[in-house]
Coordinates of C-alpha atoms in Angstrom, one line a residue:
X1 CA 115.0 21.4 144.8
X2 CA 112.4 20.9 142.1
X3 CA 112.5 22.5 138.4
X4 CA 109.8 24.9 138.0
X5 CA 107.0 23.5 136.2
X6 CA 107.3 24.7 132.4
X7 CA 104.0 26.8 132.1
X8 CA 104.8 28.9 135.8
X9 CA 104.4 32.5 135.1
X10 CA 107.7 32.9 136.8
X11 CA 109.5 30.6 134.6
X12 CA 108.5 32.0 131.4
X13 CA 108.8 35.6 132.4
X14 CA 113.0 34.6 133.6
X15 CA 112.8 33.0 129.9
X16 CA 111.4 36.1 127.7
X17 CA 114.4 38.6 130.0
X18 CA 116.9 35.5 129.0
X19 CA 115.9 35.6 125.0
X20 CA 115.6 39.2 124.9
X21 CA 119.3 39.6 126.5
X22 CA 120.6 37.0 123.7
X23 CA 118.2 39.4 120.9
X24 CA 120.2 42.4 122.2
X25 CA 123.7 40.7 122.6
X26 CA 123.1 39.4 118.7
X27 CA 122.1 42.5 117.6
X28 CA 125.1 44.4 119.7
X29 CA 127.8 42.0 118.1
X30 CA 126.1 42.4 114.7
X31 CA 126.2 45.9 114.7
X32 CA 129.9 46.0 116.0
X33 CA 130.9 43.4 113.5
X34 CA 129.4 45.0 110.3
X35 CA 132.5 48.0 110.2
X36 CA 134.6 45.2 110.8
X37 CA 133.4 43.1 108.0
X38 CA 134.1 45.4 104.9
X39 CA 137.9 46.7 105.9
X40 CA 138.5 42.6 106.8
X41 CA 137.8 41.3 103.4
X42 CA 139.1 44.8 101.8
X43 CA 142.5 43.9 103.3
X44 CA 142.7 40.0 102.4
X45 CA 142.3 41.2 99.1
X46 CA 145.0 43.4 99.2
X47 CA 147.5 41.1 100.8
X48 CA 146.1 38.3 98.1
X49 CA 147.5 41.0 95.9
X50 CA 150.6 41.1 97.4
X51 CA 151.2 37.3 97.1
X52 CA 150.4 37.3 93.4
X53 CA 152.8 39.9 92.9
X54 CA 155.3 37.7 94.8
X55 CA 154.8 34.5 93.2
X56 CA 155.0 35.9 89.8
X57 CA 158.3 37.7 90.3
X58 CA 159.7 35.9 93.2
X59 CA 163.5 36.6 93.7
X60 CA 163.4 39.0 90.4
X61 CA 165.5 42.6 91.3
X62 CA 162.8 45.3 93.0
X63 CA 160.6 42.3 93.6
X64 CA 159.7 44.0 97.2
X65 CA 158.9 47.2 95.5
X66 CA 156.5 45.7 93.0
X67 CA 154.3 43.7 95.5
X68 CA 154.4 46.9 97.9
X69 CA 152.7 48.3 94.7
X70 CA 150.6 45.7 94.3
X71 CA 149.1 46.1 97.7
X72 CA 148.8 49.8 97.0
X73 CA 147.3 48.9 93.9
X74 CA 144.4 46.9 95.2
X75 CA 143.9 49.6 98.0
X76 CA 143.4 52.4 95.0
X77 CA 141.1 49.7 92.9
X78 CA 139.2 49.1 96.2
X79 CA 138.7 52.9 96.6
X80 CA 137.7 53.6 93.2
X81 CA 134.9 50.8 93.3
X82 CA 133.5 52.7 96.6
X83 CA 133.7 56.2 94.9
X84 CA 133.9 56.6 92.0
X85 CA 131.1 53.6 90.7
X86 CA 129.0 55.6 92.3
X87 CA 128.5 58.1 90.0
X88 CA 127.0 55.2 87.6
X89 CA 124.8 53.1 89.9
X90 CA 123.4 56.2 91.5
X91 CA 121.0 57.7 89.1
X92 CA 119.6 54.5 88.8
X93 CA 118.6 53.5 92.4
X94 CA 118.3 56.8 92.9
X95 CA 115.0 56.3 90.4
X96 CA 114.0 53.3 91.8
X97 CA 114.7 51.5 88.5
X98 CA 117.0 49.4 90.1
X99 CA 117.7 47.5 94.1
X100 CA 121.3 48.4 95.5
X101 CA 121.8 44.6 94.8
X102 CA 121.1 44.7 91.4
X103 CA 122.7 47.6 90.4
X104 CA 125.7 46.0 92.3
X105 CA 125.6 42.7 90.8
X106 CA 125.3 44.5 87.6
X107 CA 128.3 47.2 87.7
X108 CA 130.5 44.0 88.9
X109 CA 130.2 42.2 85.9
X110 CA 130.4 45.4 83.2
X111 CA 133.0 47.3 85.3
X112 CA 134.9 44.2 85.1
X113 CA 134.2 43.2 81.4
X114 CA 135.3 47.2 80.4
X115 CA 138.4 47.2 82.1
X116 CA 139.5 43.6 80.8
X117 CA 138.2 44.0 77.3
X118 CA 139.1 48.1 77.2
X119 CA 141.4 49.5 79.8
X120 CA 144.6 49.9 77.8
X121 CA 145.2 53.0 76.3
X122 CA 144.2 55.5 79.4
X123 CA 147.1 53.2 81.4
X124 CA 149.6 54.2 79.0
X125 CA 148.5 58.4 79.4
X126 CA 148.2 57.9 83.3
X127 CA 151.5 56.1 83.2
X128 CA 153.7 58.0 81.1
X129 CA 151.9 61.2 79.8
X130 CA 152.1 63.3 83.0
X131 CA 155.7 63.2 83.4
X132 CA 158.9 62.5 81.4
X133 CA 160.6 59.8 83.2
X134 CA 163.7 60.4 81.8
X135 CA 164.1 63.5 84.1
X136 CA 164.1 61.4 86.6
X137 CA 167.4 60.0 86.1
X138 CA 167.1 56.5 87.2
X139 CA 164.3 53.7 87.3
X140 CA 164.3 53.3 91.0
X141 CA 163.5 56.9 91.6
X142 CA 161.0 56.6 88.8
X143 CA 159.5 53.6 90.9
X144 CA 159.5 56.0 94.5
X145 CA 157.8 58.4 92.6
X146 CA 154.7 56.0 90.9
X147 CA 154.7 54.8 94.3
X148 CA 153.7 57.7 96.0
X149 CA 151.5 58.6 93.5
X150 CA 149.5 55.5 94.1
X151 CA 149.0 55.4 97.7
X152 CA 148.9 59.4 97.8
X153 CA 146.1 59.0 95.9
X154 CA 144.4 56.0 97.4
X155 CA 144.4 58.0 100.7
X156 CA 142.7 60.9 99.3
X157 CA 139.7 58.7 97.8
X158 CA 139.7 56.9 100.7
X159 CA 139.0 59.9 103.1
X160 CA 136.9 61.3 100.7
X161 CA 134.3 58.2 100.5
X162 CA 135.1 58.2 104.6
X163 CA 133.4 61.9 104.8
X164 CA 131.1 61.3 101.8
X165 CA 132.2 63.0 98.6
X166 CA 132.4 62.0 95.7
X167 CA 135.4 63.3 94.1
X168 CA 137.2 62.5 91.3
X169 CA 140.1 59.3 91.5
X170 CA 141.3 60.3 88.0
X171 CA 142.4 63.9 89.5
X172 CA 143.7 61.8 92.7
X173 CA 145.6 59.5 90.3
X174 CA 147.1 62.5 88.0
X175 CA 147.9 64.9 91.1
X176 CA 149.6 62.3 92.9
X177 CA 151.8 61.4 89.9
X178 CA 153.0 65.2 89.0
X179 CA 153.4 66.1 92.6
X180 CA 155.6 63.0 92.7
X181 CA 157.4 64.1 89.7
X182 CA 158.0 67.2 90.8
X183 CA 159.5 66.4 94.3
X184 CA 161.8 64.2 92.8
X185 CA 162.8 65.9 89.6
X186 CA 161.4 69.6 89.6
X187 CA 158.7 71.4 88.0
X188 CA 160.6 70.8 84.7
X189 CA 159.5 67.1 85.3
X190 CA 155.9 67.3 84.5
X191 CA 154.6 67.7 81.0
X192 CA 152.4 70.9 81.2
X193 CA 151.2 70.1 77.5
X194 CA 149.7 67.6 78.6
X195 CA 148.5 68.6 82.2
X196 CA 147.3 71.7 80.2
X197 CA 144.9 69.2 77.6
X198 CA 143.4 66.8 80.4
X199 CA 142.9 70.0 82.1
X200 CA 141.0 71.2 79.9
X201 CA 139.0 67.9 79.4
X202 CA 138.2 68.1 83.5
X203 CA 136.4 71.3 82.4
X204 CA 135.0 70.3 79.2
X205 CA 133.5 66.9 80.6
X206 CA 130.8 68.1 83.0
X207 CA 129.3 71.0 81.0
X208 CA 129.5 68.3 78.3
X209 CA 127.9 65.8 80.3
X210 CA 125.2 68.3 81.2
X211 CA 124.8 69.6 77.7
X212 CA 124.0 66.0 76.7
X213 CA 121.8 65.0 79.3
X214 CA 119.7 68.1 79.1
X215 CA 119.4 67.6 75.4
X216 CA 118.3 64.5 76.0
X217 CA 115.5 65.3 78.6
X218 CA 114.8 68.0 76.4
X219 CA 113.9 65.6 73.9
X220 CA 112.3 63.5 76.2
X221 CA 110.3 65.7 77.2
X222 CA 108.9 67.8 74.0
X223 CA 108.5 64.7 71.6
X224 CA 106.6 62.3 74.5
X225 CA 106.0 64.0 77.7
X226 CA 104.7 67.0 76.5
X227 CA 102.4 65.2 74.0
X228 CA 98.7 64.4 73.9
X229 CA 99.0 60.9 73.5
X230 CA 101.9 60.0 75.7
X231 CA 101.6 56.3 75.5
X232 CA 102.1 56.4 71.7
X233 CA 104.7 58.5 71.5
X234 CA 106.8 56.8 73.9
X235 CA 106.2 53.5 71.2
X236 CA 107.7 55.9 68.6
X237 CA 110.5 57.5 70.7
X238 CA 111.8 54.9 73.1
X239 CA 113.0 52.4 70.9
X240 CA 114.8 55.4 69.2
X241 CA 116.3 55.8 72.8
X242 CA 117.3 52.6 73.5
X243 CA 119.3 52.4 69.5
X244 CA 121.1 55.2 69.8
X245 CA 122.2 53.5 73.2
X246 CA 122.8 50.2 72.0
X247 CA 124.9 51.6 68.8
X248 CA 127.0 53.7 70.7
X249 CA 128.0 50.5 73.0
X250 CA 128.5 48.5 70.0
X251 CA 130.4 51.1 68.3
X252 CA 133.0 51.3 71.5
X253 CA 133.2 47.7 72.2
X254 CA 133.8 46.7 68.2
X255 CA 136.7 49.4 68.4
X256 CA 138.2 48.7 72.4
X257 CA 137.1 45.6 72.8
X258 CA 138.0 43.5 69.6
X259 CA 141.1 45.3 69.2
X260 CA 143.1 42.3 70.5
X261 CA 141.7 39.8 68.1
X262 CA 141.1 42.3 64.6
X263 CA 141.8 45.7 64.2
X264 CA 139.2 48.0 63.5
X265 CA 139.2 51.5 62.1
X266 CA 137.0 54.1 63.6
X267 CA 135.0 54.3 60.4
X268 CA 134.3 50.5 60.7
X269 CA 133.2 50.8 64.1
X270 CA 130.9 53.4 63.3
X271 CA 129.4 51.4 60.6
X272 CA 129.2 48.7 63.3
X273 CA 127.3 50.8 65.7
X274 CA 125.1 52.0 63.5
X275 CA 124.0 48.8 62.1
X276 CA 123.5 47.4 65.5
X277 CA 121.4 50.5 66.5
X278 CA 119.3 50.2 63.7
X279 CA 118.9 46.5 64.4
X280 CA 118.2 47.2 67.9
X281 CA 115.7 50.0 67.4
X282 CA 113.4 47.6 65.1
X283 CA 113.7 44.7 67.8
X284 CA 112.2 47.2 70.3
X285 CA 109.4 48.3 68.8
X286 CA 107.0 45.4 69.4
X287 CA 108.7 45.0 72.6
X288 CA 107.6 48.7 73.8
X289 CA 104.3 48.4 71.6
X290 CA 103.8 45.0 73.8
X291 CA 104.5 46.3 77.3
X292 CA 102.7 50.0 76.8
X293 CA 99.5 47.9 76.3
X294 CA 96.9 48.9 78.8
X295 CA 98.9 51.9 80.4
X296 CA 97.0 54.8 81.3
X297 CA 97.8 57.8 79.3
X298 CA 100.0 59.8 81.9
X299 CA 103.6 60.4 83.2
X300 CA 103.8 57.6 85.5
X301 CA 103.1 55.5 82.9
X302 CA 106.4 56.5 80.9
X303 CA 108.0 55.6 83.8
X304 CA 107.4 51.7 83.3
X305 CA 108.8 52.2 79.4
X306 CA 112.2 53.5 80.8
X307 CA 112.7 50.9 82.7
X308 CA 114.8 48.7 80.0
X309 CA 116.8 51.7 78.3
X310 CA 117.9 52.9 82.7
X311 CA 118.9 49.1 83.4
X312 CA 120.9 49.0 79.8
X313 CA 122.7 52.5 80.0
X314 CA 123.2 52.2 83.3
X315 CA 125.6 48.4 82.4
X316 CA 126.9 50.8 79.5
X317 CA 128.2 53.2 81.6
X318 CA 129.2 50.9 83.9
X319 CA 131.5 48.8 81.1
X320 CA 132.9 52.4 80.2
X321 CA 133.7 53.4 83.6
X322 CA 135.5 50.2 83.6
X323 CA 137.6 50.7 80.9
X324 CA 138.2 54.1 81.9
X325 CA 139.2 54.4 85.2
X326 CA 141.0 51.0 85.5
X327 CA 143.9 53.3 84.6
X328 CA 143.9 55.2 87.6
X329 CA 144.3 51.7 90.1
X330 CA 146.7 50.0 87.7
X331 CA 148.6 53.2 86.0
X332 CA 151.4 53.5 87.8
X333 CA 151.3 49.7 89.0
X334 CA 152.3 48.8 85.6
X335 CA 154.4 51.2 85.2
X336 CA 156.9 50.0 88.3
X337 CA 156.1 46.6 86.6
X338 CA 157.7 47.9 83.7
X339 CA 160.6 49.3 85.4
X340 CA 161.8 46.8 87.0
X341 CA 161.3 44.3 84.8
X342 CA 163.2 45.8 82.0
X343 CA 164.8 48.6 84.4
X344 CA 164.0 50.9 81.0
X345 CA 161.3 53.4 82.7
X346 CA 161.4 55.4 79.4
X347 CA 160.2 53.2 76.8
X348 CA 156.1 52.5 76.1
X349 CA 154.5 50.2 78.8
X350 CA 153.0 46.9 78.3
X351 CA 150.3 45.8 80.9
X352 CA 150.4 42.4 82.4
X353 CA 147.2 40.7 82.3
X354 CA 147.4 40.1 86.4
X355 CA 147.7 44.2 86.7
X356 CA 144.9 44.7 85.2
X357 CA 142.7 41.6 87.2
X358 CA 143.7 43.5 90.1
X359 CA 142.5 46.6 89.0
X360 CA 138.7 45.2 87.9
X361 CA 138.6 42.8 91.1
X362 CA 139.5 45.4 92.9
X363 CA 136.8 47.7 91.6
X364 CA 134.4 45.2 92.0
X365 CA 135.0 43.9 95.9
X366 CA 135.5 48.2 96.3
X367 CA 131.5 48.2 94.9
X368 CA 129.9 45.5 96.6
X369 CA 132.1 46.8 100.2
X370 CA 131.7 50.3 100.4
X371 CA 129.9 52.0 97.4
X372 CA 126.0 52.1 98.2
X373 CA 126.9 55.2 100.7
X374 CA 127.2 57.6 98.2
X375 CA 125.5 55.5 95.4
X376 CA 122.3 56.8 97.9
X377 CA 123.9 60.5 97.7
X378 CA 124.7 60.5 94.3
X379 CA 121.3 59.1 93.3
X380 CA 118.6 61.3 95.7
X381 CA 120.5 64.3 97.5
X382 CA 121.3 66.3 94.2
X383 CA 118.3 66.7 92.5
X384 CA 115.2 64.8 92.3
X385 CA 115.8 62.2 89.3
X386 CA 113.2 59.6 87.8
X387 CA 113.4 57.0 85.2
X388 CA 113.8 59.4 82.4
X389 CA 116.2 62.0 83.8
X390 CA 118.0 59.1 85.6
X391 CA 118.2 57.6 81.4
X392 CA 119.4 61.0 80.4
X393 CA 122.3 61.4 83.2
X394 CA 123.4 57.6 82.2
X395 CA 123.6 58.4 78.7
X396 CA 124.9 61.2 78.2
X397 CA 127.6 60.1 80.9
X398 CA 128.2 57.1 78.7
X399 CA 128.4 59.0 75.2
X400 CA 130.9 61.1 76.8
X401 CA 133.1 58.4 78.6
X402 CA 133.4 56.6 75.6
X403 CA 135.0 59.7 73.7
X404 CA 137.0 60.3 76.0
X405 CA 138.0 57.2 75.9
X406 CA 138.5 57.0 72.2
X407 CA 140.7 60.2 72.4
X408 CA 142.9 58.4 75.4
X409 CA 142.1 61.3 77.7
X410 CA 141.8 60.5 81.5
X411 CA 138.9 62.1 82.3
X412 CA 136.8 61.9 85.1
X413 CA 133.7 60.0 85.1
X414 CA 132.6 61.5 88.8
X415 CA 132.6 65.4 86.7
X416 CA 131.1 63.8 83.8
X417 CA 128.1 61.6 85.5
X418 CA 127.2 64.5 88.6
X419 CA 127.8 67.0 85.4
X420 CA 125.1 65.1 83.8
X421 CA 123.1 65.3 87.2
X422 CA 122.7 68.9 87.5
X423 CA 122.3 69.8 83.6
X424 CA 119.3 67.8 84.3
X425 CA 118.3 69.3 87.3
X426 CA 119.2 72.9 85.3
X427 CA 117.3 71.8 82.5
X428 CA 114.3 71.5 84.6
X429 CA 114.3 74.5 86.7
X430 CA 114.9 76.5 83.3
X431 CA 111.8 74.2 81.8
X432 CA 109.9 75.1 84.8
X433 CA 111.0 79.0 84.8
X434 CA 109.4 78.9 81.4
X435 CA 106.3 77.4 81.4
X436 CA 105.4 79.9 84.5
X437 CA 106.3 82.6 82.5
X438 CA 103.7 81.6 79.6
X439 CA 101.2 80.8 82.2
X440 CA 101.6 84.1 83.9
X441 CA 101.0 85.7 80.6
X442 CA 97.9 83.7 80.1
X443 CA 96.8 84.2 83.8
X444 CA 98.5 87.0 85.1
X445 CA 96.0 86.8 88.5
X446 CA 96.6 83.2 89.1
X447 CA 97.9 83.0 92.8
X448 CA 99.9 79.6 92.7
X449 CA 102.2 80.7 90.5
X450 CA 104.3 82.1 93.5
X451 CA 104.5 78.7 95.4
X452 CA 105.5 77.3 91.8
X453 CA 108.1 79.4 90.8
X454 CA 109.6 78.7 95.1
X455 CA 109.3 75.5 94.1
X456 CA 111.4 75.5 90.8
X457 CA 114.1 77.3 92.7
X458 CA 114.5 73.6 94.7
X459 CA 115.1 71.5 92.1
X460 CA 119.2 71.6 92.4
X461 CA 120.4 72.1 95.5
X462 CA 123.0 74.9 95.7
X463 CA 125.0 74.1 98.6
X464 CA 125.8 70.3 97.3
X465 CA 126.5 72.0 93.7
X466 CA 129.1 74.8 95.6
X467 CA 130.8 71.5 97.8
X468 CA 130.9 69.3 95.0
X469 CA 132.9 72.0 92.9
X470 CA 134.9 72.8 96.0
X471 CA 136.2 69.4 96.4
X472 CA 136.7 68.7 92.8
X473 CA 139.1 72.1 93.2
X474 CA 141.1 70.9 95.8
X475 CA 141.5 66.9 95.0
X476 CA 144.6 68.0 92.3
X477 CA 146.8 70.2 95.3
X478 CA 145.7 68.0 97.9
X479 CA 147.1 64.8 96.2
X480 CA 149.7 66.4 94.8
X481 CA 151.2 67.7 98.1
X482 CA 150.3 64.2 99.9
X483 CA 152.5 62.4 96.9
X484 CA 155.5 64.9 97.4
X485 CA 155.3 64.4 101.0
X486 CA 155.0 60.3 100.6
X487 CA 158.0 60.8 98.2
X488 CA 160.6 62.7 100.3
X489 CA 159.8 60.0 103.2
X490 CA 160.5 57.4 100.8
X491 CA 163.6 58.7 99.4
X492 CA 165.1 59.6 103.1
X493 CA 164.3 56.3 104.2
X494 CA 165.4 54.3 100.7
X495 CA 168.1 56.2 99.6

């Protein structure tokens, strides 16, 4: 038999059907592989977590119990880095200001850096503040109930990113932890004082958030948008944007972040923030001045000037978000650490430096896995955001994080950040509602006022506002009920 020769018709038609069933068999195994990818590395991590744990406490009492937590720790970091960072990143893309990969690579390296540098005092509240251990009557019970809390919690998030929504790990976290406390010990466990003031923070952050951002859009708006000469006031303005950002961050990071090699009194800090503000404001006037040369004298224009104060906020937030909600992954990790270290649950809790790598690594792979799902939501199925409403949502996110922060309150970034998402889309609709009003007066005849004023009534959408509010409404039972649950199988099986 002889080979066909090489340029037959016959022969190169059997070799295209041969390539294109390899294209399609590469394709198939890609696309079946890529699920697999994510939740393959995801675990690795968590058992990596799990052998730290062991190596670090190796035949110590209620070593099993501490790596268990380990891995459950990891699992909540991991979840918390596809939810939650979402709510930072997404304004952002969601603008166009920044790739998925960059605003990725950037939220690694600040979410990391805040919870390192800044993540102590929210542990301690998360830890310790929601219920009086002492109730419980022993540290091993103490332990069950932290445990449950954790993966009651991670479970909730998890299903949660799963369907898409972004809710809030902080009320996972805090509903896992009293409905653990009061399975175990009763309602008399749980400190309603306290459940009462971080309460009250869940309701103060958004409309705080929104408050902010809209006064910030608001300003945007009348002092550059609304301006004859656009391009000039944005030289005037921006830089005044992008101080007031750069103080606040220095402000936070000279009080969180230095505290472990001087300590530094609010005042000080302030004084710190506002020097560097100031400094920072005069650096960025020639840059501005320099890049605004040669821009036409309209609104897409601003959107180029924007650019460097949406990129810089958007790390800011990231670094507070760090600091922030690393307490909700490593909480109740360090306090079984504690526990069973000292087997003195009651006393004030001292985090390892290894819980808290755990917690920011954690965040991180969580990110760069599983977060630009609802980094995309967050960022374009709200409300129509650009550069400077993006800035606005960012900042105002930040501002508030950082009190928060300051005050040791746990509150939650996802309220504070989508909170900040539709003040600005509010803010708009009642900007929009306004100016058709004067022009109706002026032209009372004018047909295309109708379409505008349908228009306006689009720019939040209603039914993601009702389900986001729905689901932050149920994350506190549903957790706390999982927890309980997780706890009374635990203690049947344990005790």
């Amino acid at each position: 038999m002889t080979d066909k020769p090489q340029g037959d018709p016959r022969h190169l038609e059997t070799l295209d059907r041969d390539l294109a069933r390899y294209s399609n068999l590469e394709m198939a195994t890609s696309y079946v592989s890529r699920p697999i990818v994510g939740p393959s590395i995801a675990l690795v991590f968590i058992v990596l977590a799990g052998l730290a744990a062991a190596m670090i406490f190796g035949q110590a009492n209620n070593a099993l119990i501490v790596i268990v937590a380990a891995c459950f720790g990891a699992y909540m970091a991991l979840n918390i880095g596809a939810n939650d960072v979402a709510n930072n990143m997404g304004p952002a893309v969601g603008a166009n200001a920044l790739t998925m990969g960059g605003a990725i690579a950037i939220a690694v390296v600040f979410e990391s850096a805040g919870a390192l540098l800044a993540g102590g005092d929210v542990v301690s509240t998360i830890a310790k503040g929601i219920i009086a251990p002492e109730s419980m009557g022993d540290a091993q019970t103490f332990m069950w109930a932290m445990l449950a809390a954790l993966l009651s919690a991670a479970l909730w998030v998890n299903l949660a990113t799963w369907v898409g929504a972004p809710v809030s790990t902080t009320h996972s976290v805090v509903g896992g932890v009293m409905g653990a406390g009061i399975a175990s010990a009763g309602l008399a466990a749980v400190s309603w004082s306290t459940m009462g003031a971080i309460a009250a923070s869940w309701v103060i952050s958004p409309v705080l958030g929104g408050v902010i951002a809209a006064g910030f859009l608001w300003l945007i708006k009348s002092r550059i948008i609304y301006q004859d000469d656009k391009i000039a006031a944005a030289r005037k303005w921006v830089p005044v944007l992008v101080g007031i950002m750069a103080g606040a961050f220095a402000a936070y990071l000279a009080l969180k972040g230095l505290k472990k090699l001087i300590k530094i009194d609010m005042a000080t800090a302030l004084m710190i923030g506002a020097a560097i503000g100031v400094a920072t404001w005069a650096v960025m006037i020639p840059l501005i001045r320099k890049q605004s040369e040669g821009l036409e004298n309209r609104n897409k224009s601003l959107k180029v000037l924007f650019g460097i104060p949406l990129v810089v906020s958007a790390a800011l937030l990231s670094f507070a978000h760090g600091a922030n909600d690393v307490a909700n992954a490593v909480g109740p990790l360090a306090a079984i650490v504690q526990a069973s270290q000292s087997g003195d649950f009651v006393a004030a809790i001292s985090i390892p430096v290894w819980v808290m790598v755990i917690g920011a690594l954690g965040i991180s792979f969580g990110l760069f896995l599983f977060g630009p799902k609802l980094i995309r939501m967050v960022g374009s199925q709200i409300t129509k955001l650009n550069p400077m409403r993006a800035y606005c949502v960012a900042l105002s996110a930040a501002i508030t994080v950082i009190v928060a922060s300051w005050l040791g309150l746990p509150v939650s970034s996802t309220h504070i950040a989508v909170g900040g998402v539709f003040g600005v889309g509010f803010f708009r609709e009642w900007d929009a509602e306004r100016r058709i009003k004067k022009a109706r007066l002026a032209m009372p005849d004018r047909p295309v006022l109708a379409t505008e004023e349908r228009r306006r009534r689009k720019l939040v959408r209603r039914s993601h506002f009702m389900t986001i509010i729905a689901a932050w409404v149920i994350t506190v039972p549903a957790a706390a009920l999982l927890s309980a649950i997780i706890f009374l199988g635990i203690y049947t099986i344990m005790a």
